[in-house]
PDB file of C-alpha atoms in Angstrom:
ATOM      1  CA  UNK A   5      97.026  96.502  88.393  1.00  0.00           C
ATOM      2  CA  UNK A   6     100.628  95.605  89.279  1.00  0.00           C
ATOM      3  CA  UNK A   7     101.168  96.720  92.889  1.00  0.00           C
ATOM      4  CA  UNK A   8     104.812  95.599  92.751  1.00  0.00           C
ATOM      5  CA  UNK A   9     105.590  98.042  89.932  1.00  0.00           C
ATOM      6  CA  UNK A  10     103.080 100.872  89.842  1.00  0.00           C
ATOM      7  CA  UNK A  11     103.808 103.604  92.362  1.00  0.00           C
ATOM      8  CA  UNK A  12     101.080 104.975  94.616  1.00  0.00           C
ATOM      9  CA  UNK A  13      99.183 108.022  93.399  1.00  0.00           C
ATOM     10  CA  UNK A  14      98.887 109.217  96.984  1.00  0.00           C
ATOM     11  CA  UNK A  15     102.675 109.537  96.915  1.00  0.00           C
ATOM     12  CA  UNK A  16     102.310 112.638  94.746  1.00  0.00           C
ATOM     13  CA  UNK A  17     101.366 114.496  97.938  1.00  0.00           C
ATOM     14  CA  UNK A  18     104.546 113.376  99.694  1.00  0.00           C
ATOM     15  CA  UNK A  19     106.692 114.029  96.611  1.00  0.00           C
ATOM     16  CA  UNK A  20     105.469 117.607  96.178  1.00  0.00           C
ATOM     17  CA  UNK A  21     105.806 118.312  99.906  1.00  0.00           C
ATOM     18  CA  UNK A  22     109.350 116.936 100.112  1.00  0.00           C
ATOM     19  CA  UNK A  23     111.239 114.625  97.754  1.00  0.00           C
ATOM     20  CA  UNK A  24     113.136 113.142 100.678  1.00  0.00           C
ATOM     21  CA  UNK A  25     109.932 112.420 102.628  1.00  0.00           C
ATOM     22  CA  UNK A  26     108.560 110.551  99.604  1.00  0.00           C
ATOM     23  CA  UNK A  27     111.725 108.467  99.303  1.00  0.00           C
ATOM     24  CA  UNK A  28     111.780 107.599 103.011  1.00  0.00           C
ATOM     25  CA  UNK A  29     108.171 106.384 102.807  1.00  0.00           C
ATOM     26  CA  UNK A  30     108.010 104.763  99.377  1.00  0.00           C
ATOM     27  CA  UNK A  31     111.590 103.549  98.931  1.00  0.00           C
ATOM     28  CA  UNK A  32     112.810 102.904 102.475  1.00  0.00           C
ATOM     29  CA  UNK A  33     109.395 101.924 103.903  1.00  0.00           C
ATOM     30  CA  UNK A  34     109.630 104.306 106.854  1.00  0.00           C
ATOM     31  CA  UNK A  35     106.519 105.854 108.379  1.00  0.00           C
ATOM     32  CA  UNK A  36     105.426 107.689 111.513  1.00  0.00           C
ATOM     33  CA  UNK A  37     102.038 109.048 112.539  1.00  0.00           C
ATOM     34  CA  UNK A  38     101.272 112.516 113.800  1.00  0.00           C
ATOM     35  CA  UNK A  39      98.011 114.345 114.455  1.00  0.00           C
ATOM     36  CA  UNK A  40      97.627 115.474 110.849  1.00  0.00           C
ATOM     37  CA  UNK A  41      98.164 112.040 109.334  1.00  0.00           C
ATOM     38  CA  UNK A  42      95.813 110.407 111.873  1.00  0.00           C
ATOM     39  CA  UNK A  43      93.048 112.908 111.126  1.00  0.00           C
ATOM     40  CA  UNK A  44      93.595 112.387 107.415  1.00  0.00           C
ATOM     41  CA  UNK A  45      93.175 108.612 107.792  1.00  0.00           C
ATOM     42  CA  UNK A  46      89.905 109.077 109.679  1.00  0.00           C
ATOM     43  CA  UNK A  47      88.565 111.336 106.934  1.00  0.00           C
ATOM     44  CA  UNK A  48      89.335 108.748 104.250  1.00  0.00           C
ATOM     45  CA  UNK A  49      87.876 105.733 106.072  1.00  0.00           C
ATOM     46  CA  UNK A  50      84.321 106.416 104.916  1.00  0.00           C
ATOM     47  CA  UNK A  51      85.433 107.590 101.480  1.00  0.00           C
ATOM     48  CA  UNK A  52      87.177 104.275 100.806  1.00  0.00           C
ATOM     49  CA  UNK A  53      84.230 102.111 101.837  1.00  0.00           C
ATOM     50  CA  UNK A  54      83.679 100.229  98.573  1.00  0.00           C
ATOM     51  CA  UNK A  55      80.246  99.086  99.751  1.00  0.00           C
ATOM     52  CA  UNK A  56      78.919 102.644  99.640  1.00  0.00           C
ATOM     53  CA  UNK A  57      77.536 102.965  96.109  1.00  0.00           C
ATOM     54  CA  UNK A  58      74.616 105.319  95.644  1.00  0.00           C
ATOM     55  CA  UNK A  59      72.389 106.084  92.679  1.00  0.00           C
ATOM     56  CA  UNK A  60      70.046 109.021  92.780  1.00  0.00           C
ATOM     57  CA  UNK A  61      68.453 109.892  89.485  1.00  0.00           C
ATOM     58  CA  UNK A  62      71.150 110.996  87.050  1.00  0.00           C
ATOM     59  CA  UNK A  63      73.953 110.677  89.609  1.00  0.00           C
ATOM     60  CA  UNK A  64      75.851 107.500  90.503  1.00  0.00           C
ATOM     61  CA  UNK A  65      78.365 107.815  93.357  1.00  0.00           C
ATOM     62  CA  UNK A  66      81.118 105.222  93.734  1.00  0.00           C
ATOM     63  CA  UNK A  67      83.562 105.215  96.661  1.00  0.00           C
ATOM     64  CA  UNK A  68      86.959 103.580  96.943  1.00  0.00           C
ATOM     65  CA  UNK A  69      87.323 102.959  93.210  1.00  0.00           C
ATOM     66  CA  UNK A  70      90.685 101.396  92.347  1.00  0.00           C
ATOM     67  CA  UNK A  71      92.418 102.908  89.314  1.00  0.00           C
ATOM     68  CA  UNK A  72      95.671 102.424  87.413  1.00  0.00           C
ATOM     69  CA  UNK A  73      97.508 104.386  84.727  1.00  0.00           C
ATOM     70  CA  UNK A  74     100.011 102.435  82.649  1.00  0.00           C
ATOM     71  CA  UNK A  75     101.099 105.695  81.074  1.00  0.00           C
ATOM     72  CA  UNK A  76     102.019 107.257  84.423  1.00  0.00           C
ATOM     73  CA  UNK A  77     103.009 103.954  86.093  1.00  0.00           C
ATOM     74  CA  UNK A  78     100.797 104.967  89.022  1.00  0.00           C
ATOM     75  CA  UNK A  79      97.917 103.210  90.756  1.00  0.00           C
ATOM     76  CA  UNK A  80      95.649 104.159  93.620  1.00  0.00           C
ATOM     77  CA  UNK A  81      92.171 104.495  95.062  1.00  0.00           C
ATOM     78  CA  UNK A  82      89.811 107.374  94.274  1.00  0.00           C
ATOM     79  CA  UNK A  83      87.982 108.682  97.320  1.00  0.00           C
ATOM     80  CA  UNK A  84      84.813 109.321  95.321  1.00  0.00           C
ATOM     81  CA  UNK A  85      83.951 109.150  91.646  1.00  0.00           C
ATOM     82  CA  UNK A  86      80.645 110.681  90.618  1.00  0.00           C
ATOM     83  CA  UNK A  87      79.181 109.395  87.361  1.00  0.00           C
ATOM     84  CA  UNK A  88      76.795 111.928  85.828  1.00  0.00           C
ATOM     85  CA  UNK A  89      74.362 110.954  83.093  1.00  0.00           C
ATOM     86  CA  UNK A  90      75.759 112.693  80.026  1.00  0.00           C
ATOM     87  CA  UNK A  91      75.558 112.149  76.227  1.00  0.00           C
ATOM     88  CA  UNK A  92      79.358 112.577  76.134  1.00  0.00           C
ATOM     89  CA  UNK A  93      79.839 109.810  78.709  1.00  0.00           C
ATOM     90  CA  UNK A  94      80.615 106.104  78.479  1.00  0.00           C
ATOM     91  CA  UNK A  95      78.489 102.991  79.112  1.00  0.00           C
ATOM     92  CA  UNK A  96      78.704 101.314  82.532  1.00  0.00           C
ATOM     93  CA  UNK A  97      77.829  97.678  83.108  1.00  0.00           C
ATOM     94  CA  UNK A  98      74.542  97.352  84.946  1.00  0.00           C
ATOM     95  CA  UNK A  99      73.455 100.938  84.344  1.00  0.00           C
ATOM     96  CA  UNK A 100      71.563 102.070  81.231  1.00  0.00           C
ATOM     97  CA  UNK A 101      72.623 105.196  79.393  1.00  0.00           C
ATOM     98  CA  UNK A 102      75.954 107.026  79.217  1.00  0.00           C
ATOM     99  CA  UNK A 103      77.893 108.294  82.235  1.00  0.00           C
ATOM    100  CA  UNK A 104      80.646 110.898  82.552  1.00  0.00           C
ATOM    101  CA  UNK A 105      83.032 110.361  85.509  1.00  0.00           C
ATOM    102  CA  UNK A 106      84.028 113.177  87.833  1.00  0.00           C
ATOM    103  CA  UNK A 107      86.696 112.342  90.467  1.00  0.00           C
ATOM    104  CA  UNK A 108      86.337 114.007  93.872  1.00  0.00           C
ATOM    105  CA  UNK A 109      89.330 113.890  96.233  1.00  0.00           C
ATOM    106  CA  UNK A 110      88.744 114.530  99.952  1.00  0.00           C
ATOM    107  CA  UNK A 111      91.419 116.417 101.865  1.00  0.00           C
ATOM    108  CA  UNK A 112      91.953 117.194 105.516  1.00  0.00           C
ATOM    109  CA  UNK A 113      92.537 120.870 106.225  1.00  0.00           C
ATOM    110  CA  UNK A 114      92.288 123.824 103.841  1.00  0.00           C
ATOM    111  CA  UNK A 115      93.324 124.432 100.201  1.00  0.00           C
ATOM    112  CA  UNK A 116      97.082 124.564  99.642  1.00  0.00           C
ATOM    113  CA  UNK A 117      99.112 127.119  97.751  1.00  0.00           C
ATOM    114  CA  UNK A 118     100.956 124.349  95.892  1.00  0.00           C
ATOM    115  CA  UNK A 119      99.569 122.156  93.098  1.00  0.00           C
ATOM    116  CA  UNK A 120     100.011 118.919  95.098  1.00  0.00           C
ATOM    117  CA  UNK A 121      96.279 118.229  95.524  1.00  0.00           C
ATOM    118  CA  UNK A 122      95.468 119.191  91.941  1.00  0.00           C
ATOM    119  CA  UNK A 123      98.225 116.940  90.595  1.00  0.00           C
ATOM    120  CA  UNK A 124      96.934 113.938  92.543  1.00  0.00           C
ATOM    121  CA  UNK A 125      93.408 114.625  91.300  1.00  0.00           C
ATOM    122  CA  UNK A 126      94.666 114.976  87.735  1.00  0.00           C
ATOM    123  CA  UNK A 127      96.498 111.633  87.977  1.00  0.00           C
ATOM    124  CA  UNK A 128      93.253 109.975  89.080  1.00  0.00           C
ATOM    125  CA  UNK A 129      91.404 111.520  86.144  1.00  0.00           C
ATOM    126  CA  UNK A 130      94.082 110.432  83.678  1.00  0.00           C
ATOM    127  CA  UNK A 131      93.857 106.880  85.013  1.00  0.00           C
ATOM    128  CA  UNK A 132      90.067 106.889  84.677  1.00  0.00           C
ATOM    129  CA  UNK A 133      90.408 108.142  81.107  1.00  0.00           C
ATOM    130  CA  UNK A 134      92.731 105.236  80.274  1.00  0.00           C
ATOM    131  CA  UNK A 135      90.466 102.663  81.894  1.00  0.00           C
ATOM    132  CA  UNK A 136      87.145 103.936  80.538  1.00  0.00           C
ATOM    133  CA  UNK A 137      88.383 105.415  77.243  1.00  0.00           C
ATOM    134  CA  UNK A 138      86.829 108.818  77.765  1.00  0.00           C
ATOM    135  CA  UNK A 139      87.709 112.461  78.361  1.00  0.00           C
ATOM    136  CA  UNK A 140      87.319 114.058  81.786  1.00  0.00           C
ATOM    137  CA  UNK A 141      87.410 117.867  81.628  1.00  0.00           C
ATOM    138  CA  UNK A 142      87.395 118.592  85.361  1.00  0.00           C
ATOM    139  CA  UNK A 143      87.389 117.192  88.889  1.00  0.00           C
ATOM    140  CA  UNK A 144      86.863 118.498  92.409  1.00  0.00           C
ATOM    141  CA  UNK A 145      88.717 118.766  95.733  1.00  0.00           C
ATOM    142  CA  UNK A 146      86.698 118.751  98.945  1.00  0.00           C
ATOM    143  CA  UNK A 147      88.394 120.252 102.021  1.00  0.00           C
ATOM    144  CA  UNK A 148      87.215 119.264 105.497  1.00  0.00           C
ATOM    145  CA  UNK A 149      88.142 122.628 107.015  1.00  0.00           C
ATOM    146  CA  UNK A 150      86.174 124.771 104.581  1.00  0.00           C
ATOM    147  CA  UNK A 151      83.484 122.140 103.835  1.00  0.00           C
ATOM    148  CA  UNK A 152      83.501 123.301 100.244  1.00  0.00           C
ATOM    149  CA  UNK A 153      84.476 121.926  96.865  1.00  0.00           C
ATOM    150  CA  UNK A 154      87.206 123.475  94.784  1.00  0.00           C
ATOM    151  CA  UNK A 155      86.632 122.816  91.087  1.00  0.00           C
ATOM    152  CA  UNK A 156      89.739 121.941  89.107  1.00  0.00           C
ATOM    153  CA  UNK A 157      89.949 122.266  85.325  1.00  0.00           C
ATOM    154  CA  UNK A 158      92.151 119.472  83.977  1.00  0.00           C
ATOM    155  CA  UNK A 159      94.053 121.657  81.539  1.00  0.00           C
ATOM    156  CA  UNK A 160      96.840 120.511  79.200  1.00  0.00           C
ATOM    157  CA  UNK A 161      99.311 122.384  81.427  1.00  0.00           C
ATOM    158  CA  UNK A 162      98.158 120.522  84.554  1.00  0.00           C
ATOM    159  CA  UNK A 163      98.321 117.202  82.710  1.00  0.00           C
ATOM    160  CA  UNK A 164     101.863 117.921  81.514  1.00  0.00           C
ATOM    161  CA  UNK A 165     102.952 118.791  85.036  1.00  0.00           C
ATOM    162  CA  UNK A 166     101.340 115.592  86.349  1.00  0.00           C
ATOM    163  CA  UNK A 167     103.203 113.586  83.698  1.00  0.00           C
ATOM    164  CA  UNK A 168     106.481 115.277  84.671  1.00  0.00           C
ATOM    165  CA  UNK A 169     106.046 114.607  88.399  1.00  0.00           C
ATOM    166  CA  UNK A 170     105.105 110.980  87.743  1.00  0.00           C
ATOM    167  CA  UNK A 171     108.183 110.611  85.544  1.00  0.00           C
ATOM    168  CA  UNK A 172     110.441 112.031  88.249  1.00  0.00           C
ATOM    169  CA  UNK A 173     108.924 109.714  90.866  1.00  0.00           C
ATOM    170  CA  UNK A 174     109.490 106.687  88.655  1.00  0.00           C
ATOM    171  CA  UNK A 175     113.070 107.788  87.956  1.00  0.00           C
ATOM    172  CA  UNK A 176     113.802 108.024  91.696  1.00  0.00           C
ATOM    173  CA  UNK A 177     112.222 104.612  92.192  1.00  0.00           C
ATOM    174  CA  UNK A 178     114.250 102.975  89.425  1.00  0.00           C
ATOM    175  CA  UNK A 179     117.497 104.417  90.820  1.00  0.00           C
ATOM    176  CA  UNK A 180     116.543 103.782  94.447  1.00  0.00           C
ATOM    177  CA  UNK A 181     117.460 107.405  95.064  1.00  0.00           C
ATOM    178  CA  UNK A 182     116.815 109.117  98.405  1.00  0.00           C
ATOM    179  CA  UNK A 183     117.592 112.870  98.173  1.00  0.00           C
ATOM    180  CA  UNK A 184     119.534 114.644 100.870  1.00  0.00           C
ATOM    181  CA  UNK A 185     117.510 116.662 103.342  1.00  0.00           C
ATOM    182  CA  UNK A 186     116.825 120.333 102.654  1.00  0.00           C
ATOM    183  CA  UNK A 187     115.752 121.774 106.036  1.00  0.00           C
ATOM    184  CA  UNK A 188     112.977 124.353 106.026  1.00  0.00           C
ATOM    185  CA  UNK A 189     109.822 125.486 107.801  1.00  0.00           C
ATOM    186  CA  UNK A 190     107.920 122.586 106.206  1.00  0.00           C
ATOM    187  CA  UNK A 191     109.966 120.173 108.351  1.00  0.00           C
ATOM    188  CA  UNK A 192     107.928 121.134 111.438  1.00  0.00           C
ATOM    189  CA  UNK A 193     104.773 119.695 109.842  1.00  0.00           C
ATOM    190  CA  UNK A 194     106.431 116.454 108.740  1.00  0.00           C
ATOM    191  CA  UNK A 195     105.528 113.198 110.493  1.00  0.00           C
ATOM    192  CA  UNK A 196     109.003 111.853 109.665  1.00  0.00           C
ATOM    193  CA  UNK A 197     110.866 114.688 111.375  1.00  0.00           C
ATOM    194  CA  UNK A 198     112.319 112.392 114.040  1.00  0.00           C
ATOM    195  CA  UNK A 199     113.419 109.862 111.409  1.00  0.00           C
ATOM    196  CA  UNK A 200     114.796 112.374 108.925  1.00  0.00           C
ATOM    197  CA  UNK A 201     116.540 114.488 111.612  1.00  0.00           C
ATOM    198  CA  UNK A 202     116.799 117.714 109.569  1.00  0.00           C
ATOM    199  CA  UNK A 203     118.211 119.581 112.609  1.00  0.00           C
ATOM    200  CA  UNK A 204     121.349 117.456 112.557  1.00  0.00           C
ATOM    201  CA  UNK A 205     121.831 118.235 108.883  1.00  0.00           C
ATOM    202  CA  UNK A 206     121.363 121.960 109.485  1.00  0.00           C
ATOM    203  CA  UNK A 207     123.970 121.937 112.231  1.00  0.00           C
ATOM    204  CA  UNK A 208     126.412 119.741 110.355  1.00  0.00           C
ATOM    205  CA  UNK A 209     129.772 121.383 109.591  1.00  0.00           C
ATOM    206  CA  UNK A 210     132.070 118.950 107.755  1.00  0.00           C
ATOM    207  CA  UNK A 211     135.052 121.362 107.793  1.00  0.00           C
ATOM    208  CA  UNK A 212     134.656 122.032 111.491  1.00  0.00           C
ATOM    209  CA  UNK A 213     134.288 118.323 112.236  1.00  0.00           C
ATOM    210  CA  UNK A 214     137.530 117.470 110.421  1.00  0.00           C
ATOM    211  CA  UNK A 215     139.397 120.347 112.124  1.00  0.00           C
ATOM    212  CA  UNK A 216     138.170 119.254 115.554  1.00  0.00           C
ATOM    213  CA  UNK A 217     139.046 115.613 114.839  1.00  0.00           C
ATOM    214  CA  UNK A 218     142.603 116.546 113.793  1.00  0.00           C
ATOM    215  CA  UNK A 219     143.080 118.701 116.883  1.00  0.00           C
ATOM    216  CA  UNK A 220     141.920 115.862 119.136  1.00  0.00           C
ATOM    217  CA  UNK A 221     144.247 113.436 117.342  1.00  0.00           C
ATOM    218  CA  UNK A 222     147.236 115.763 117.775  1.00  0.00           C
ATOM    219  CA  UNK A 223     146.384 116.263 121.444  1.00  0.00           C
ATOM    220  CA  UNK A 224     146.268 112.506 122.047  1.00  0.00           C
ATOM    221  CA  UNK A 225     149.560 111.863 120.228  1.00  0.00           C
ATOM    222  CA  UNK A 226     152.517 110.966 122.536  1.00  0.00           C
ATOM    223  CA  UNK A 227     155.015 113.770 123.218  1.00  0.00           C
ATOM    224  CA  UNK A 228     158.401 113.257 121.501  1.00  0.00           C
ATOM    225  CA  UNK A 229     160.230 114.223 124.693  1.00  0.00           C
ATOM    226  CA  UNK A 230     158.566 111.432 126.660  1.00  0.00           C
TER     227      UNK A 230
END
C-alpha cells in the first residue's frame, strides 16, 4: 500500500456528496467535526478494531481489514469482511478450506437515495478481488438507524460507475483542482460549511461589486473646481 499516492476509499462518500467538500478535505487538508461526523466515528471505532477476529463454524469475521486497489488507485479499511466457507472461495493462511469474502460497510443513519454508499462498498470489493484473486458477487451495507442490512449486487454497471468516480477523483488529485462551490440544501448538513462559506458565494454579485467600487472611486475623486 502506498499511502502517499493511493487516495482514500472513504473519500468516495465526500466526493459523491460534494466535489468541493472532497477537495477541501483530501487536497487542502481541511476538516471540521459536527454531530454527524462524531457519531459516525463512534460507530466505526469497534468496526476497525483489528483484534476482533471471530470464527464460528463456516463463518470467519475480520474487522479493520486494510485493502488497496492498484487499478482504482484507492486504499482504505473495510469495516467488516465476512469470509464464508464456499467451494468458489479462495484459500486463507491458517484456515483450512476455501473462503468467499463478503464486505460489510457500517453506516450511521439511514439508506441514502444516492449511490455513494454502494460505490464505496464496490470499491472495497474490487480491492479484495485484486488482493485475493477471486470474484465477489455481492456485499452488504448495515445502517445504524434501521439496524438492518441492505444487500448490494456488485453488477457490471456499479463497477463501471465506481471506476469512473475513482478516475475523476484521481484526475482532481493530479491537477490539484478544488471546484467552485455550488450552494444547495446539502450545504446545511456539511461539516465544512463554515470553512467553505457557501452563503458568501450565493450572495456574491461581481457586476454589482464593480459598479459599487467605481461609484465609490468617483465619489472620492477631487472636484475639478477645487
